[in-house]
Amino acid sequence: MIKVERLSYVYSPKTPFTTQALFDVNLEISDGDFFGIIGSTGAGKSTLVSHFNALTRVQKKSGTVLVDDIDLSAKKLDFKKLRSKVGMVFQYPEHQLFDDTVEKDVRFGPKNLGASTEEQYALAKQAIELVGLDYDGIKDRSPFELSGGQKRRVALAGVIAMKPEVLILDEPTAGLDPVGKRDIMELIVRIKSVCPTVVMISHNMDEIARYCNKIAVMSRGRVVGVFTPRELFGSREKLEEGNVRLPLVTEIASRLCEVADIPHDVLTEDELLEAIVKAVENA
């Protein structure tokens, strides 16, 4: 689905402000992955994923990015084809809203891709309902009058209305309370039924551990490694190498294993509860 080979990127080249953000990045994301990208601030995560739908262009002789059969390093790029495949939701997606009604905002993407008027309305309705909003009750409202959570859902609807095969999410739960975080992550799981491949940047290790099947760890513009959640969070050496902190659940399990027979690589609340019950029964 997405293949990155020896990708480097320099901001403000040949100026006093030159900064290299990526160094020889190699990465493969397969169809159907829920792929997490983690790393400290400034590690190059957002710069990397912004290449996937050509918001950031591949610089000359600085590697290649392939999305299926589309070579993003090509001089002439079919942006319409690419952005029908790859949709991106920024860290605060409500800032992507701009039109005077919810329906117009959500229709904008399909309209740009050449959908007929009838198709635009059908795709907007489907997307608005998929994100858990009442279509008839919200379609004619201004997106700027909505609550923060509703704005975030409308912004997501605007992207998924284009039916991308890959959905890129940059810190999708940033700024939300615990209930809001849970609701958005459950929404993303539902969206994955129509956008089969999800790439998510997050600083929330509990979300990464719970939802992702693969995790790329980045540090100072490089990919340190790609791991399954259990490979990463079950290895103190890998955590230290990538400067990664444990998910809260795994941290609790690692402390409990000092006094009880509980695995140190527990990843979810359900796993922790099951391990505690088992330890108590065997005590």
mmCIF file of N, CA and C in Angstrom, residues 87-90 93-94 96-98 101-111 113 120-135 138-139 143 146 149-164 167 169 184 187-188 190-191 194-195:
data_model
loop_
_atom_site.group_PDB
_atom_site.id
_atom_site.type_symbol
_atom_site.label_atom_id
_atom_site.label_comp_id
_atom_site.label_asym_id
_atom_site.label_seq_id
_atom_site.Cartn_x
_atom_site.Cartn_y
_atom_site.Cartn_z
ATOM 1 N N GLY A 87 -6.459 9.995 2.558
ATOM 2 C CA GLY A 87 -7.077 11.126 3.235
ATOM 3 C C GLY A 87 -6.327 11.451 4.509
ATOM 4 N N MET A 88 -6.209 12.737 4.827
ATOM 5 C CA MET A 88 -5.445 13.141 6.009
ATOM 6 C C MET A 88 -6.276 14.019 6.910
ATOM 7 N N VAL A 89 -6.236 13.712 8.208
ATOM 8 C CA VAL A 89 -6.927 14.513 9.218
ATOM 9 C C VAL A 89 -5.862 15.081 10.149
ATOM 10 N N PHE A 90 -5.824 16.396 10.250
ATOM 11 C CA PHE A 90 -4.770 17.044 11.023
ATOM 12 C C PHE A 90 -5.022 16.941 12.520
ATOM 13 N N PRO A 93 -8.637 18.628 13.700
ATOM 14 C CA PRO A 93 -9.380 18.594 12.434
ATOM 15 C C PRO A 93 -10.482 19.632 12.337
ATOM 16 N N GLU A 94 -10.961 20.125 13.484
ATOM 17 C CA GLU A 94 -11.992 21.157 13.424
ATOM 18 C C GLU A 94 -11.482 22.423 12.731
ATOM 19 N N GLN A 96 -10.031 22.378 9.992
ATOM 20 C CA GLN A 96 -10.194 22.133 8.562
ATOM 21 C C GLN A 96 -11.565 22.577 8.056
ATOM 22 N N LEU A 97 -12.467 22.911 8.959
ATOM 23 C CA LEU A 97 -13.818 23.304 8.560
ATOM 24 C C LEU A 97 -13.798 24.720 7.976
ATOM 25 N N PHE A 98 -14.652 24.965 6.954
ATOM 26 C CA PHE A 98 -14.605 26.283 6.322
ATOM 27 C C PHE A 98 -15.935 26.718 5.708
ATOM 28 N N THR A 101 -22.354 25.468 5.847
ATOM 29 C CA THR A 101 -23.192 24.410 6.420
ATOM 30 C C THR A 101 -22.386 23.124 6.492
ATOM 31 N N VAL A 102 -22.800 22.242 7.383
ATOM 32 C CA VAL A 102 -22.122 20.960 7.556
ATOM 33 C C VAL A 102 -22.134 20.173 6.252
ATOM 34 N N GLU A 103 -23.289 20.102 5.603
ATOM 35 C CA GLU A 103 -23.404 19.302 4.382
ATOM 36 C C GLU A 103 -22.488 19.824 3.278
ATOM 37 N N LYS A 104 -22.430 21.148 3.089
ATOM 38 C CA LYS A 104 -21.548 21.720 2.079
ATOM 39 C C LYS A 104 -20.094 21.394 2.379
ATOM 40 N N ASP A 105 -19.735 21.451 3.654
ATOM 41 C CA ASP A 105 -18.365 21.169 4.055
ATOM 42 C C ASP A 105 -17.997 19.725 3.727
ATOM 43 N N VAL A 106 -18.879 18.796 4.031
ATOM 44 C CA VAL A 106 -18.601 17.381 3.804
ATOM 45 C C VAL A 106 -18.653 17.049 2.311
ATOM 46 N N ARG A 107 -19.485 17.758 1.549
ATOM 47 C CA ARG A 107 -19.588 17.528 0.102
ATOM 48 C C ARG A 107 -18.375 18.029 -0.663
ATOM 49 N N PHE A 108 -17.591 18.917 -0.061
ATOM 50 C CA PHE A 108 -16.510 19.590 -0.781
ATOM 51 C C PHE A 108 -15.513 18.598 -1.388
ATOM 52 N N GLY A 109 -15.105 17.600 -0.618
ATOM 53 C CA GLY A 109 -14.128 16.628 -1.115
ATOM 54 C C GLY A 109 -14.637 15.841 -2.310
ATOM 55 N N PRO A 110 -15.801 15.183 -2.197
ATOM 56 C CA PRO A 110 -16.347 14.460 -3.351
ATOM 57 C C PRO A 110 -16.549 15.355 -4.574
ATOM 58 N N LYS A 111 -16.958 16.611 -4.341
ATOM 59 C CA LYS A 111 -17.146 17.543 -5.456
ATOM 60 C C LYS A 111 -15.828 17.782 -6.181
ATOM 61 N N LEU A 113 -13.383 15.784 -6.372
ATOM 62 C CA LEU A 113 -12.970 14.555 -7.052
ATOM 63 C C LEU A 113 -13.834 14.246 -8.271
ATOM 64 N N GLN A 120 -22.552 13.373 -4.514
ATOM 65 C CA GLN A 120 -22.049 14.215 -3.425
ATOM 66 C C GLN A 120 -22.983 14.157 -2.213
ATOM 67 N N TYR A 121 -24.280 14.303 -2.457
ATOM 68 C CA TYR A 121 -25.240 14.275 -1.357
ATOM 69 C C TYR A 121 -25.276 12.900 -0.685
ATOM 70 N N ALA A 122 -25.209 11.843 -1.496
ATOM 71 C CA ALA A 122 -25.255 10.489 -0.944
ATOM 72 C C ALA A 122 -24.014 10.200 -0.101
ATOM 73 N N LEU A 123 -22.834 10.613 -0.605
ATOM 74 C CA LEU A 123 -21.584 10.381 0.128
ATOM 75 C C LEU A 123 -21.546 11.208 1.414
ATOM 76 N N ALA A 124 -22.055 12.444 1.348
ATOM 77 C CA ALA A 124 -22.081 13.293 2.545
ATOM 78 C C ALA A 124 -22.986 12.692 3.607
ATOM 79 N N LYS A 125 -24.154 12.242 3.205
ATOM 80 C CA LYS A 125 -25.092 11.638 4.158
ATOM 81 C C LYS A 125 -24.480 10.392 4.805
ATOM 82 N N GLN A 126 -23.883 9.548 3.978
ATOM 83 C CA GLN A 126 -23.276 8.318 4.491
ATOM 84 C C GLN A 126 -22.158 8.638 5.484
ATOM 85 N N ALA A 127 -21.314 9.612 5.143
ATOM 86 C CA ALA A 127 -20.179 9.952 6.006
ATOM 87 C C ALA A 127 -20.641 10.578 7.316
ATOM 88 N N ILE A 128 -21.619 11.473 7.239
ATOM 89 C CA ILE A 128 -22.116 12.135 8.455
ATOM 90 C C ILE A 128 -22.732 11.117 9.406
ATOM 91 N N GLU A 129 -23.475 10.178 8.865
ATOM 92 C CA GLU A 129 -24.080 9.140 9.710
ATOM 93 C C GLU A 129 -23.026 8.184 10.258
ATOM 94 N N LEU A 130 -21.988 7.901 9.456
ATOM 95 C CA LEU A 130 -20.937 6.991 9.912
ATOM 96 C C LEU A 130 -20.200 7.537 11.127
ATOM 97 N N VAL A 131 -20.044 8.871 11.202
ATOM 98 C CA VAL A 131 -19.343 9.451 12.353
ATOM 99 C C VAL A 131 -20.271 9.686 13.537
ATOM 100 N N GLY A 132 -21.506 9.172 13.439
ATOM 101 C CA GLY A 132 -22.401 9.186 14.591
ATOM 102 C C GLY A 132 -23.225 10.438 14.764
ATOM 103 N N LEU A 133 -23.426 11.200 13.688
ATOM 104 C CA LEU A 133 -24.230 12.415 13.766
ATOM 105 C C LEU A 133 -25.557 12.212 13.038
ATOM 106 N N ASP A 134 -26.577 12.944 13.482
ATOM 107 C CA ASP A 134 -27.893 12.874 12.856
ATOM 108 C C ASP A 134 -27.896 13.765 11.610
ATOM 109 N N TYR A 135 -27.981 13.138 10.446
ATOM 110 C CA TYR A 135 -27.864 13.869 9.183
ATOM 111 C C TYR A 135 -28.912 14.974 9.055
ATOM 112 N N ILE A 138 -28.383 17.958 11.485
ATOM 113 C CA ILE A 138 -27.143 18.739 11.512
ATOM 114 C C ILE A 138 -26.727 19.277 10.150
ATOM 115 N N LYS A 139 -27.273 18.742 9.064
ATOM 116 C CA LYS A 139 -26.751 19.040 7.726
ATOM 117 C C LYS A 139 -26.823 20.522 7.368
ATOM 118 N N PRO A 143 -21.032 24.649 10.744
ATOM 119 C CA PRO A 143 -20.091 23.828 11.514
ATOM 120 C C PRO A 143 -19.442 24.595 12.662
ATOM 121 N N LEU A 146 -21.154 24.277 16.235
ATOM 122 C CA LEU A 146 -21.211 22.962 16.857
ATOM 123 C C LEU A 146 -20.276 22.888 18.061
ATOM 124 N N GLY A 149 -16.579 18.373 20.016
ATOM 125 C CA GLY A 149 -16.642 16.980 19.578
ATOM 126 C C GLY A 149 -17.369 16.819 18.260
ATOM 127 N N GLN A 150 -18.446 17.600 18.059
ATOM 128 C CA GLN A 150 -19.191 17.542 16.801
ATOM 129 C C GLN A 150 -18.351 18.083 15.648
ATOM 130 N N LYS A 151 -17.605 19.151 15.892
ATOM 131 C CA LYS A 151 -16.727 19.698 14.857
ATOM 132 C C LYS A 151 -15.707 18.654 14.406
ATOM 133 N N ARG A 152 -15.149 17.944 15.368
ATOM 134 C CA ARG A 152 -14.144 16.931 15.032
ATOM 135 C C ARG A 152 -14.762 15.818 14.187
ATOM 136 N N ARG A 153 -15.989 15.443 14.491
ATOM 137 C CA ARG A 153 -16.672 14.407 13.717
ATOM 138 C C ARG A 153 -17.004 14.882 12.300
ATOM 139 N N VAL A 154 -17.415 16.138 12.179
ATOM 140 C CA VAL A 154 -17.716 16.680 10.854
ATOM 141 C C VAL A 154 -16.445 16.726 9.997
ATOM 142 N N ALA A 155 -15.329 17.129 10.601
ATOM 143 C CA ALA A 155 -14.067 17.166 9.859
ATOM 144 C C ALA A 155 -13.675 15.765 9.392
ATOM 145 N N LEU A 156 -13.866 14.776 10.253
ATOM 146 C CA LEU A 156 -13.598 13.386 9.854
ATOM 147 C C LEU A 156 -14.523 12.965 8.721
ATOM 148 N N ALA A 157 -15.795 13.370 8.812
ATOM 149 C CA ALA A 157 -16.752 13.020 7.757
ATOM 150 C C ALA A 157 -16.324 13.609 6.422
ATOM 151 N N GLY A 158 -15.778 14.822 6.442
ATOM 152 C CA GLY A 158 -15.340 15.459 5.208
ATOM 153 C C GLY A 158 -14.239 14.697 4.510
ATOM 154 N N VAL A 159 -13.403 14.018 5.287
ATOM 155 C CA VAL A 159 -12.322 13.217 4.698
ATOM 156 C C VAL A 159 -12.847 11.867 4.224
ATOM 157 N N ILE A 160 -13.633 11.196 5.051
ATOM 158 C CA ILE A 160 -14.068 9.846 4.670
ATOM 159 C C ILE A 160 -15.135 9.872 3.579
ATOM 160 N N ALA A 161 -15.758 11.043 3.332
ATOM 161 C CA ALA A 161 -16.711 11.146 2.224
ATOM 162 C C ALA A 161 -16.025 10.916 0.881
ATOM 163 N N MET A 162 -14.705 11.097 0.840
ATOM 164 C CA MET A 162 -13.947 10.852 -0.383
ATOM 165 C C MET A 162 -13.569 9.383 -0.534
ATOM 166 N N LYS A 163 -13.964 8.583 0.453
ATOM 167 C CA LYS A 163 -13.719 7.139 0.461
ATOM 168 C C LYS A 163 -12.245 6.777 0.221
ATOM 169 N N PRO A 164 -11.339 7.357 0.991
ATOM 170 C CA PRO A 164 -9.925 7.002 0.818
ATOM 171 C C PRO A 164 -9.655 5.579 1.288
ATOM 172 N N LEU A 167 -6.345 6.239 5.639
ATOM 173 C CA LEU A 167 -6.712 7.386 6.467
ATOM 174 C C LEU A 167 -5.545 7.699 7.390
ATOM 175 N N LEU A 169 -4.084 9.961 10.438
ATOM 176 C CA LEU A 169 -4.575 10.724 11.585
ATOM 177 C C LEU A 169 -3.386 11.229 12.400
ATOM 178 N N ILE A 184 -13.701 8.924 20.216
ATOM 179 C CA ILE A 184 -13.054 9.134 18.913
ATOM 180 C C ILE A 184 -12.344 7.865 18.450
ATOM 181 N N LEU A 187 -14.830 5.504 17.198
ATOM 182 C CA LEU A 187 -15.284 5.994 15.901
ATOM 183 C C LEU A 187 -14.292 5.613 14.806
ATOM 184 N N ILE A 188 -13.012 5.744 15.078
ATOM 185 C CA ILE A 188 -11.982 5.400 14.089
ATOM 186 C C ILE A 188 -12.046 3.917 13.748
ATOM 187 N N ARG A 190 -14.734 2.147 13.704
ATOM 188 C CA ARG A 190 -15.866 2.014 12.784
ATOM 189 C C ARG A 190 -15.504 2.508 11.384
ATOM 190 N N ILE A 191 -14.781 3.614 11.328
ATOM 191 C CA ILE A 191 -14.390 4.180 10.041
ATOM 192 C C ILE A 191 -13.498 3.210 9.265
ATOM 193 N N VAL A 194 -14.621 1.267 6.244
ATOM 194 C CA VAL A 194 -14.682 1.848 4.899
ATOM 195 C C VAL A 194 -13.337 2.417 4.447
ATOM 196 N N CYS A 195 -12.449 2.703 5.369
ATOM 197 C CA CYS A 195 -11.073 3.135 5.057
ATOM 198 C C CYS A 195 -10.141 2.084 5.663
#
